[in-house]
C-alpha angles and dihedrals in degrees: 000000000000124000131207117308119257119234092258090053091051089054092049091049091051092049090051092053091049091049091051092050091049092050090049089060094051111090121179140171132075103245132055112289123244104276097213091064094056123090111246126241094172095157093058115091127176137179116249131191126242102006095148112109096006123133135210111292094031120124125234134182120234115238111277093245090056096063094081090047091054091050093046090052089052092232110163131195110283094044127117122242140156122250129196136177099204091244099086101283115123126169140179103232145173123231107235106169136023134173135147096286107024142044123186131189138191116231113236109174135348119244116212109241125229114264114277112241124219090228123138131184127208106197125186120247099255146131110350100224094046090047091053090049088052091053091056093051098047090048088056089050094051106254113172097206139010118202124182115222126207098219115185092255096040113131135175136187094203111034090261112188095001101086136060088234091061092049091050090052091046090051090053091050090048093052092049092048091049092054093045095049097048092236123139106206119083111205122233112247114212124198120238120304133183117249088251092055093046094046090048090060096040123115133163128027125332140197118206111200103220137148089236093059129099113311096245128025091197092059091053091051092049091053091048091229093128097044111119119221114269112277098022099090127204136263119205112204121194121190128217122276088256088062133239122293118242089249093053091047092050093049091051091051090050089053091057103266120144121216114242130179137196093209139279098307123099112247131191113250094251092050092051091047096050094047094047094044091049091052091046093048092052091047095048093047090052092044096055091245098148137132138192090239131346105167105120104084 
């Protein structure tokens, strides 16, 4: 039965731990390592630069803003992680180098991404914090684009959607939500547009969330009456909490939007958007309405 360690044994134990940590940082060999010998960090996902066109065994640098995240997570060279580029590329990878300004990985095996949906959201310019929360949720649901609309009754207490600072923060929320959700497609975030500008760019089918729409969105989906033809995609438009004007509603209908409703209760804009986008995403995925990339609208 062992007793307490002497001082010399403590020093030896410390030297052993340091040696093991040093060896863990040393990565050799020319080809990709055998993946089953690497410790897994499957729940850690990071953005990497320039993944398009790379093959297994190639090296890629993580995005510069990810270096601090890698260090905070205490991930050392030799550990497994997932890397994405936000444009559909996803790889199992091994971290091979890390310093204060740079982190590099070796690509091990590509991971097929989920299908990209032709699903677009028009969100009202509104409260900043609730708008940022909405960005997170629709990224998780697979939206391809988010565009903020300056409806006539739009109002905001914090310049939401109107400033570059808001868009930068929204981009950060979108990137974090993409990593958390395991998706591979980062949506395009478009600064505020007038209804006229948005309608002028619109193509395909559209749902306009409005209290004057059909009583139940789910019933319309079940009947297939709102399903767009394959390849056309779908735009979900949500009005401000003050409601759409009759002129705005009429212009949307003339542009091909259909009125849909979630019932007689009054919902916040972000609640209506999340519910409608979720229904649209499920419908599009089941209807084969997918695209390689549809993030330019």
